[in-house]
Amino acid sequence: MAGGGDPKWQKDASDQNFDYMFKLLIIGNSSVGKTSFLFRYADDSFTSAFVSTVGIDFKVKTVFRHDKRVKLQIWDTAGQERYRTITTAYYRGAMGFILMYDITNEESFNSVQDWVTQIKTYSWDNAQVILVGNKCDMEDERVISFERGKQLADQLGVEFFETSAKENVNVKSVFERLVDIICDKMSESLDSDPTLVAGGPKGQRLSDPPQAGPNANCNCGK
Amino acid sequence: MFGNLDKLHTGWSSGKPTGTLQPEEKMAILEVIQRNELLETAERQRVGRLVERVEKIKQRAAECGPRYCRLCGQSFGLLGPSKLICDDCQKPVCSKCSIELHSRETTGTRDIWLCKICSETREMWKKTGAWFFKGIPKYEIPQQRTSSSRQSFRDSKLRQEKPVKLGIKCTDTSSEEEDESTTEVDAQKHSTAVLNGRSSYCSAFNVGGNRKHPLVNRQNSATDTQSNQTNYDWETASISTTNRNGRRGSVTSSMSMSETSSANSSNGMGCYREPCFGWLELSVNYSEADHTLDCSLLRARDLPTMDVTGHADPFCKTNIITPYGSKQQKWFATKTVHKTTNPEFNEKVRFLGVEPDELINGSMLYVVILDDDRYGHDFLGAAKINLAPIYSSGPHRMTVPLDVEDNFCVEAAMSGPWLFGQILIALCYNTKRRSLIVRIDKCTNLMAKDKNGFSDPFVKLQMRPDSQKKKFKSSIKWRTLNPIFNEEFAFETRPNDLDKQLLLLTVWDKDLGKSNDFLGSLILGGNSKGRRLKQWKDCIRMPDCFHEQWHCLSGEHIPN
C-alpha cells in the first residue's frame, strides 16, 4: 500500500514530538476522490489513474496549529460496500470525519445521508464532521450545485467545502478547519464538564463499549 | 472475487455484504493493520508517559488536609499563602501551586483557578484524547530503568503479550526509585532476596496501626524467632506490592477505556504515601574482619518543607540501634545542606567495634533527618535499615522511604547538648482585646551564670515592628535553672500585622550591681521554621485559644 516504505511517512509516524493526536476518517462513495484528496494533502501529489482502495489505508501528518503540534492519523477508507465491515470498525476511534461526495456524481451526493447514518451508528457521538464536494475543477460536468451542497450541510449541521484534489483547491483548508473544530470541541468539553476529568462514577460508564479495532468487527482474516 | 461482482455496489444496498477477501487483499489490509499497530503501540506508550507524569505529581502532593495547600502542604493564613479553591477538585491550594485560567462556558468566559494536579490532568486529558473518549485510552507505563536481568525478563514478557490481542500488561512504575520497584511476579520470585529496599516497603506500606518493624518487635520480645518474623514481613511486602499492582491494573484493564485516573487516586493513592516524608538514598557495608560498619549517606529527596519559602535545611543524625538501645551515646551528625528539600549529603560514617552478632541479633541502622534551625531541630523523616541482611550479603545501596517520628527520633534530635535550654510558651490572639497574648510558661536547663551553680532568670519580650513599642519583663525567679513563670503579656496588634511582625524573647540572668547575663533568645514569626512557624500560624488561624509549644533557646544575641 502507499506510504508503507515511504521515508517521509516513517519519519512522520515515528515522530513523538507532538501535543495532540487526532484520528480522522475520510468516507464517501467509491471514486469520489478520497484517496486523491489524502495524497494531495499528505504528499502533495496527484494522479488521475483510478485505483480502488483495498479496505483501508492511512497516512500520518503532523501539523502546527495554534501553537500546538497536532499529529493527524488520516484514514482513507474504501468506498465499496464490500469492505464496509472493515471500514466501520475504524469509525469508533475517529475524532473527525471528512464526508466526501463527487460534484459530478448525483448518486454520491444522494448517499451522503446514508453515510451520516453510518457515522451516527458507529462513531463516538462527539465526532466532528465536514461535508466536502470534491472535483470542483470539473465545472463542465457538475451536477450538484454549490448551493445544494451548502444546503445539505446546513441541514446536517456541519461545515461545507468544495474542493479539488487535482487542482489543490481547499484541500488544506478542510483539514485545518477540521483540526480547529476538534480543538474547539476539546476546550469546550473540558471547560463545560470538569467533573469528567475530576473523576467519579461518570468515567466508568464509558468503559463498557467494545473495543474499536481491527479485530473487533473484522471477519476478513477468518 | 468475480463471483461477487454482482454484489459490488458503489452505493447502498440492503442486506449484509458477504464478499470474502482475496489473499492479496488480505495481505494489503494486514499490512495496514500492522502499520497501525506500530503507531498504536507508540501512542499507548506516549499516553502512558503522560499518565505517569500526572501520577508522579499526585504522589508528590502533600495532601495534608483542608488547612494546607494540596500540593506543597503549606498552611494558609495571613502569614502563609492565601487560600484558593481549585475549580476542578474543590481542594484548597496556594497560588504558587495553581494557575489561573479563562474557562469558556455556555454562559461566557470566566476566570477559574486550577491546582497543578487538575491543570496537568486537564492537559493530560487533552493530549491523550481522553477528553474525546471520556476516559483515558489504553496505555502502557514506560519501563523503569532496572537491573539488566529483570529488564530482559519484563521485555520478553511484554513481547509475548503484544501481538493482536493488545491486552496491556502494566508493570509497576509510579515510584521513582529504581531497584525497589517490583512487579508482583518479581516480588514473589525474589521473596527470598534480602533487603533490597523491600524491608523499607514494609515500613512504607504498613503505615496503619499494626505496622511494626521486625526489629522493633524483637526489641520487645528479646531473642525471639527472628527468621520467622522477618519472613512474615517479606510476605506483607509482597502483598502490598500486589495491591498496588491491582490498583494500577484497574486503570489499565483490558477494557478499551479505563477508570479515570483521579477516581483511582481517591481510592488508593493517598493512603500509602501519606504522610509523605520523602526518600533517603544510602549505601551500607559491613567488614567482618575490621568489625566496622560503613554507611554512606548519599542524598534525600522530596523532604517536607519547613518554611514559607518551601525549603528546609536538612541534616542527618545516625546511630546503630541495638536491642538494648542506641549503640553510640552521641549520634553522628552530617553537615547541614541549606535551602533544599533534595539534599546531597555524600557523607560517610564509620561505626567501629560492631560485632557480627550485633547485626544478626537485630540491630538496625537508624538515620534521622532533621531540619537545622537555631531554635531547634525539627523532624523531617527517619530511615530504619535492618542490618541482618547486610551482614549476610555484603554491601548494599538502597533508597528507602522515610518514616514517621518515634522515640529514637526525639533522642536523636535532643542528643548533643542544647546549651541554652528550652522554653515553653503559649500564644493566643485575642480578638476581643485585639492583642497577641504571650504566656511564658517555663524554661528548663538554662545555663548557670552565677557562682552558686544557678541563675536568676527572667524573660524580656518585645514585638518588632510594634507601633506601641511595648517592652515587657517577666518577674525574676531566683536561684533556679528551671524557672516556672506562667505570666501573660499582651501586644496590641491586628491579625493582618502579625503576618509581618516578629516576637522577640530573651532570657536573662539578673545580676545586682553589674550588667545582666544573657541566657538565650528565641524569635517567632512568619519566617520561622518548623514547629515555630506552625505555632505562629496556628495562633493566627485559630484565634482565641492558646497554642503551646516547647522551643530551644539560641545563644544568639538579638540586636536592639
GROMACS .gro file of C-alpha atoms in nm, chain A residues 38-191:
model
  154
   38LEU     CA    1  -0.546   1.239   0.106
   39PHE     CA    2  -0.248   1.207  -0.126
   40ARG     CA    3  -0.277   1.572  -0.219
   41TYR     CA    4  -0.276   1.671   0.145
   42ALA     CA    5  -0.016   1.431   0.278
   43ASP     CA    6   0.222   1.403  -0.017
   44ASP     CA    7   0.111   1.692  -0.239
   45SER     CA    8   0.081   1.451  -0.529
   46PHE     CA    9  -0.198   1.369  -0.772
   47THR     CA   10  -0.263   1.100  -1.026
   48SER     CA   11  -0.569   1.071  -1.246
   49ALA     CA   12  -0.547   0.692  -1.260
   50PHE     CA   13  -0.818   0.531  -1.053
   51VAL     CA   14  -0.703   0.263  -0.815
   52SER     CA   15  -0.970   0.137  -0.583
   53THR     CA   16  -0.860   0.135  -0.222
   54VAL     CA   17  -0.845  -0.207  -0.068
   55GLY     CA   18  -1.029  -0.185   0.262
   56ILE     CA   19  -0.841   0.082   0.447
   57ASP     CA   20  -0.522   0.278   0.445
   58PHE     CA   21  -0.388   0.568   0.644
   59LYS     CA   22  -0.130   0.840   0.636
   60VAL     CA   23   0.025   1.041   0.911
   61LYS     CA   24   0.095   1.410   0.904
   62THR     CA   25   0.197   1.644   1.181
   63VAL     CA   26   0.067   1.998   1.156
   64PHE     CA   27   0.127   2.307   1.362
   65ARG     CA   28  -0.191   2.477   1.470
   66HIS     CA   29  -0.247   2.736   1.744
   67ASP     CA   30   0.097   2.679   1.893
   68LYS     CA   31   0.028   2.309   1.922
   69ARG     CA   32   0.175   2.026   1.724
   70VAL     CA   33  -0.108   1.805   1.613
   71LYS     CA   34  -0.035   1.464   1.474
   72LEU     CA   35  -0.301   1.354   1.232
   73GLN     CA   36  -0.362   0.994   1.151
   74ILE     CA   37  -0.583   1.017   0.845
   75TRP     CA   38  -0.768   0.706   0.745
   76ASP     CA   39  -0.863   0.656   0.387
   77THR     CA   40  -1.147   0.410   0.351
   78ALA     CA   41  -1.270   0.206   0.064
   79GLY     CA   42  -1.599   0.339  -0.065
   80GLN     CA   43  -1.703  -0.002  -0.189
   81GLU     CA   44  -1.964  -0.163   0.022
   82ARG     CA   45  -1.792  -0.498   0.041
   83TYR     CA   46  -1.529  -0.350   0.271
   84ARG     CA   47  -1.779  -0.188   0.496
   85THR     CA   48  -1.729  -0.423   0.790
   86ILE     CA   49  -1.363  -0.331   0.792
   87THR     CA   50  -1.405   0.039   0.748
   88THR     CA   51  -1.678   0.085   1.006
   89ALA     CA   52  -1.451  -0.075   1.265
   90TYR     CA   53  -1.234   0.234   1.244
   91TYR     CA   54  -1.516   0.482   1.296
   92ARG     CA   55  -1.502   0.447   1.669
   93GLY     CA   56  -1.154   0.588   1.713
   94ALA     CA   57  -1.211   0.881   1.480
   95MET     CA   58  -1.249   1.230   1.618
   96GLY     CA   59  -1.326   1.385   1.282
   97PHE     CA   60  -1.487   1.277   0.956
   98ILE     CA   61  -1.447   1.416   0.610
   99LEU     CA   62  -1.762   1.309   0.433
  100MET     CA   63  -1.700   1.339   0.061
  101TYR     CA   64  -1.911   1.334  -0.250
  102ASP     CA   65  -1.834   1.400  -0.613
  103ILE     CA   66  -1.998   1.714  -0.758
  104THR     CA   67  -2.022   1.533  -1.092
  105ASN     CA   68  -2.196   1.232  -0.943
  106GLU     CA   69  -2.556   1.262  -0.830
  107GLU     CA   70  -2.558   0.920  -0.662
  108SER     CA   71  -2.260   1.003  -0.442
  109PHE     CA   72  -2.445   1.312  -0.323
  110ASN     CA   73  -2.762   1.117  -0.254
  111SER     CA   74  -2.564   0.874  -0.040
  112VAL     CA   75  -2.448   1.146   0.198
  113GLN     CA   76  -2.745   1.091   0.427
  114ASP     CA   77  -2.662   0.721   0.447
  115TRP     CA   78  -2.302   0.798   0.537
  116VAL     CA   79  -2.424   1.028   0.811
  117THR     CA   80  -2.629   0.742   0.946
  118GLN     CA   81  -2.317   0.526   0.942
  119ILE     CA   82  -2.128   0.789   1.140
  120LYS     CA   83  -2.408   0.813   1.393
  121THR     CA   84  -2.417   0.438   1.427
  122TYR     CA   85  -2.051   0.360   1.460
  123SER     CA   86  -1.868   0.667   1.586
  124TRP     CA   87  -1.846   0.847   1.919
  125ASP     CA   88  -2.127   1.095   1.947
  126ASN     CA   89  -1.899   1.396   1.970
  127ALA     CA   90  -1.711   1.322   1.649
  128GLN     CA   91  -1.692   1.620   1.415
  129VAL     CA   92  -1.794   1.610   1.050
  130ILE     CA   93  -1.716   1.825   0.747
  131LEU     CA   94  -1.902   1.781   0.421
  132VAL     CA   95  -1.681   1.806   0.113
  133GLY     CA   96  -1.785   1.824  -0.253
  134ASN     CA   97  -1.480   1.712  -0.445
  135LYS     CA   98  -1.376   1.753  -0.812
  136CYS     CA   99  -1.481   2.117  -0.829
  137ASP     CA  100  -1.227   2.159  -1.109
  138MET     CA  101  -1.466   1.966  -1.337
  139GLU     CA  102  -1.709   2.254  -1.370
  140ASP     CA  103  -1.839   2.126  -1.707
  141GLU     CA  104  -1.959   1.801  -1.562
  142ARG     CA  105  -2.102   1.946  -1.243
  143VAL     CA  106  -2.443   1.812  -1.147
  144ILE     CA  107  -2.453   1.921  -0.781
  145SER     CA  108  -2.451   2.295  -0.738
  146PHE     CA  109  -2.261   2.461  -0.458
  147GLU     CA  110  -2.594   2.573  -0.312
  148ARG     CA  111  -2.730   2.220  -0.293
  149GLY     CA  112  -2.420   2.109  -0.115
  150LYS     CA  113  -2.430   2.405   0.121
  151GLN     CA  114  -2.796   2.350   0.191
  152LEU     CA  115  -2.743   1.985   0.279
  153ALA     CA  116  -2.452   2.075   0.505
  154ASP     CA  117  -2.666   2.331   0.688
  155GLN     CA  118  -2.940   2.077   0.721
  156LEU     CA  119  -2.696   1.830   0.873
  157GLY     CA  120  -2.543   2.099   1.088
  158VAL     CA  121  -2.192   2.056   0.951
  159GLU     CA  122  -1.948   2.278   0.767
  160PHE     CA  123  -1.912   2.264   0.391
  161PHE     CA  124  -1.628   2.297   0.140
  162GLU     CA  125  -1.596   2.240  -0.231
  163THR     CA  126  -1.253   2.109  -0.316
  164SER     CA  127  -1.033   1.980  -0.592
  165ALA     CA  128  -0.761   1.733  -0.515
  166LYS     CA  129  -0.639   1.770  -0.873
  167GLU     CA  130  -0.609   2.150  -0.869
  168ASN     CA  131  -0.531   2.157  -0.495
  169VAL     CA  132  -0.830   2.372  -0.406
  170ASN     CA  133  -0.933   2.392  -0.042
  171VAL     CA  134  -0.763   2.063   0.047
  172LYS     CA  135  -0.551   2.212   0.320
  173SER     CA  136  -0.839   2.431   0.439
  174VAL     CA  137  -1.061   2.130   0.500
  175PHE     CA  138  -0.805   1.963   0.725
  176GLU     CA  139  -0.718   2.284   0.905
  177ARG     CA  140  -1.082   2.360   0.967
  178LEU     CA  141  -1.146   2.011   1.096
  179VAL     CA  142  -0.849   2.035   1.332
  180ASP     CA  143  -0.980   2.370   1.455
  181ILE     CA  144  -1.327   2.233   1.515
  182ILE     CA  145  -1.186   1.941   1.710
  183CYS     CA  146  -0.962   2.173   1.913
  184ASP     CA  147  -1.262   2.391   1.995
  185LYS     CA  148  -1.461   2.090   2.096
  186MET     CA  149  -1.175   1.980   2.316
  187SER     CA  150  -1.154   2.302   2.517
  188GLU     CA  151  -1.528   2.318   2.533
  189SER     CA  152  -1.572   1.967   2.663
  190LEU     CA  153  -1.317   2.016   2.939
  191ASP     CA  154  -1.441   2.359   3.040
   0.00000   0.00000   0.00000
